[in-house]
């Protein structure tokens, strides 16, 4: 591949478990990110019921009005608003009526100006649940997911030629954690997916781990060769949901190869839950995504701390970022009464949202719910 300087898609995937960000914060983030090269925002918060649990249902009037305002705010900043569907839990892939339900819901977003949609099959059981699907798709979840995307594109209105569809496959990392939680995946999942997925459908991948310490060009090139599709990197930094909920990821982004745009179509970060503090690490993510070859982690981080809190706050933030947990932050705050007031306001632990942590460092995969019954 020819060397390229930046990713085509750069921005945020709001894909965490837990309390939803406020609409006001999302709009602030659009303005903040647009000045740093952000051009894409994927709306996929796991705890929005109409995104996941109740995905087949249209948004009620109040929530829909709020989403319309958010879409317009993104458009004003020239950010592509991408809506994500999370249909995998209990899905009977053989039911064409469900495809029509999805497209009917997508139509509402299309009429509001949305031209990119994502179908997300992450964090569901690794095997087909419905016996009819097991027969029809030769017991292959990869085949079912690829075929389902083909059905969506075949059934969409002819006038939607400019619409772009993305997919997050259930197998989105080589991390053994996925199989420990969701069961053993079929051999050659990605190759089978590529066989049945429509051409040119961008595919998500989180790297060598669910939460990757580093992502190299060699790794991305190898995965892209298997998928044979444009690759979208879903980077789970600086997110701190699930088993990471007591951690505070405010360090600069590191460990990302500056040559990744050579093999990756897009690079999106799953953000920190704390709204105000999220600006610190995200600024460094945006700087990397916009100009990977020129990115300097410490310079980027120092610049954003100075901009938001002033140069005099730098020593406090340099000390704070080494603590790494909400509890340690509170201890630091108590020992440093002169710490910046924003620190005292913003270092709050998000409420517990009822999901058991997994005994693994930096794991963010939820335990699967009980196997759902057959749905038609």
mmCIF file of N, CA and C in Angstrom, residues 94 96 114 147 165 204-205 284 316-317 331 356:
data_model
loop_
_atom_site.group_PDB
_atom_site.id
_atom_site.type_symbol
_atom_site.label_atom_id
_atom_site.label_comp_id
_atom_site.label_asym_id
_atom_site.label_seq_id
_atom_site.Cartn_x
_atom_site.Cartn_y
_atom_site.Cartn_z
ATOM 1 N N UNK A 94 -32.350 -15.632 9.990
ATOM 2 C CA UNK A 94 -33.143 -16.055 8.841
ATOM 3 C C UNK A 94 -34.431 -15.286 8.641
ATOM 4 N N UNK A 96 -36.276 -12.301 7.451
ATOM 5 C CA UNK A 96 -36.108 -11.102 6.622
ATOM 6 C C UNK A 96 -36.919 -9.928 7.140
ATOM 7 N N UNK A 114 -28.303 11.455 7.857
ATOM 8 C CA UNK A 114 -27.286 10.454 8.187
ATOM 9 C C UNK A 114 -27.041 9.573 6.960
ATOM 10 N N UNK A 147 -23.788 -12.671 5.614
ATOM 11 C CA UNK A 147 -24.991 -12.800 4.800
ATOM 12 C C UNK A 147 -26.038 -11.774 5.189
ATOM 13 N N UNK A 165 -22.145 1.373 4.871
ATOM 14 C CA UNK A 165 -22.453 0.462 5.964
ATOM 15 C C UNK A 165 -21.161 -0.094 6.546
ATOM 16 N N UNK A 204 -14.692 -3.364 11.815
ATOM 17 C CA UNK A 204 -14.025 -2.922 13.044
ATOM 18 C C UNK A 204 -13.084 -3.993 13.568
ATOM 19 N N UNK A 205 -12.048 -3.526 14.268
ATOM 20 C CA UNK A 205 -11.064 -4.392 14.912
ATOM 21 C C UNK A 205 -10.440 -3.590 16.049
ATOM 22 N N UNK A 284 -5.133 14.028 22.811
ATOM 23 C CA UNK A 284 -3.944 13.342 22.297
ATOM 24 C C UNK A 284 -4.336 12.309 21.236
ATOM 25 N N UNK A 316 0.474 19.256 39.092
ATOM 26 C CA UNK A 316 -0.589 18.454 39.697
ATOM 27 C C UNK A 316 -1.033 17.343 38.749
ATOM 28 N N UNK A 317 -1.237 17.685 37.480
ATOM 29 C CA UNK A 317 -1.734 16.696 36.527
ATOM 30 C C UNK A 317 -0.677 15.644 36.211
ATOM 31 N N UNK A 331 -7.142 10.229 47.127
ATOM 32 C CA UNK A 331 -6.054 10.356 48.093
ATOM 33 C C UNK A 331 -5.118 11.489 47.704
ATOM 34 N N UNK A 356 -20.855 -7.386 36.572
ATOM 35 C CA UNK A 356 -19.758 -7.959 37.343
ATOM 36 C C UNK A 356 -18.444 -7.763 36.618
#
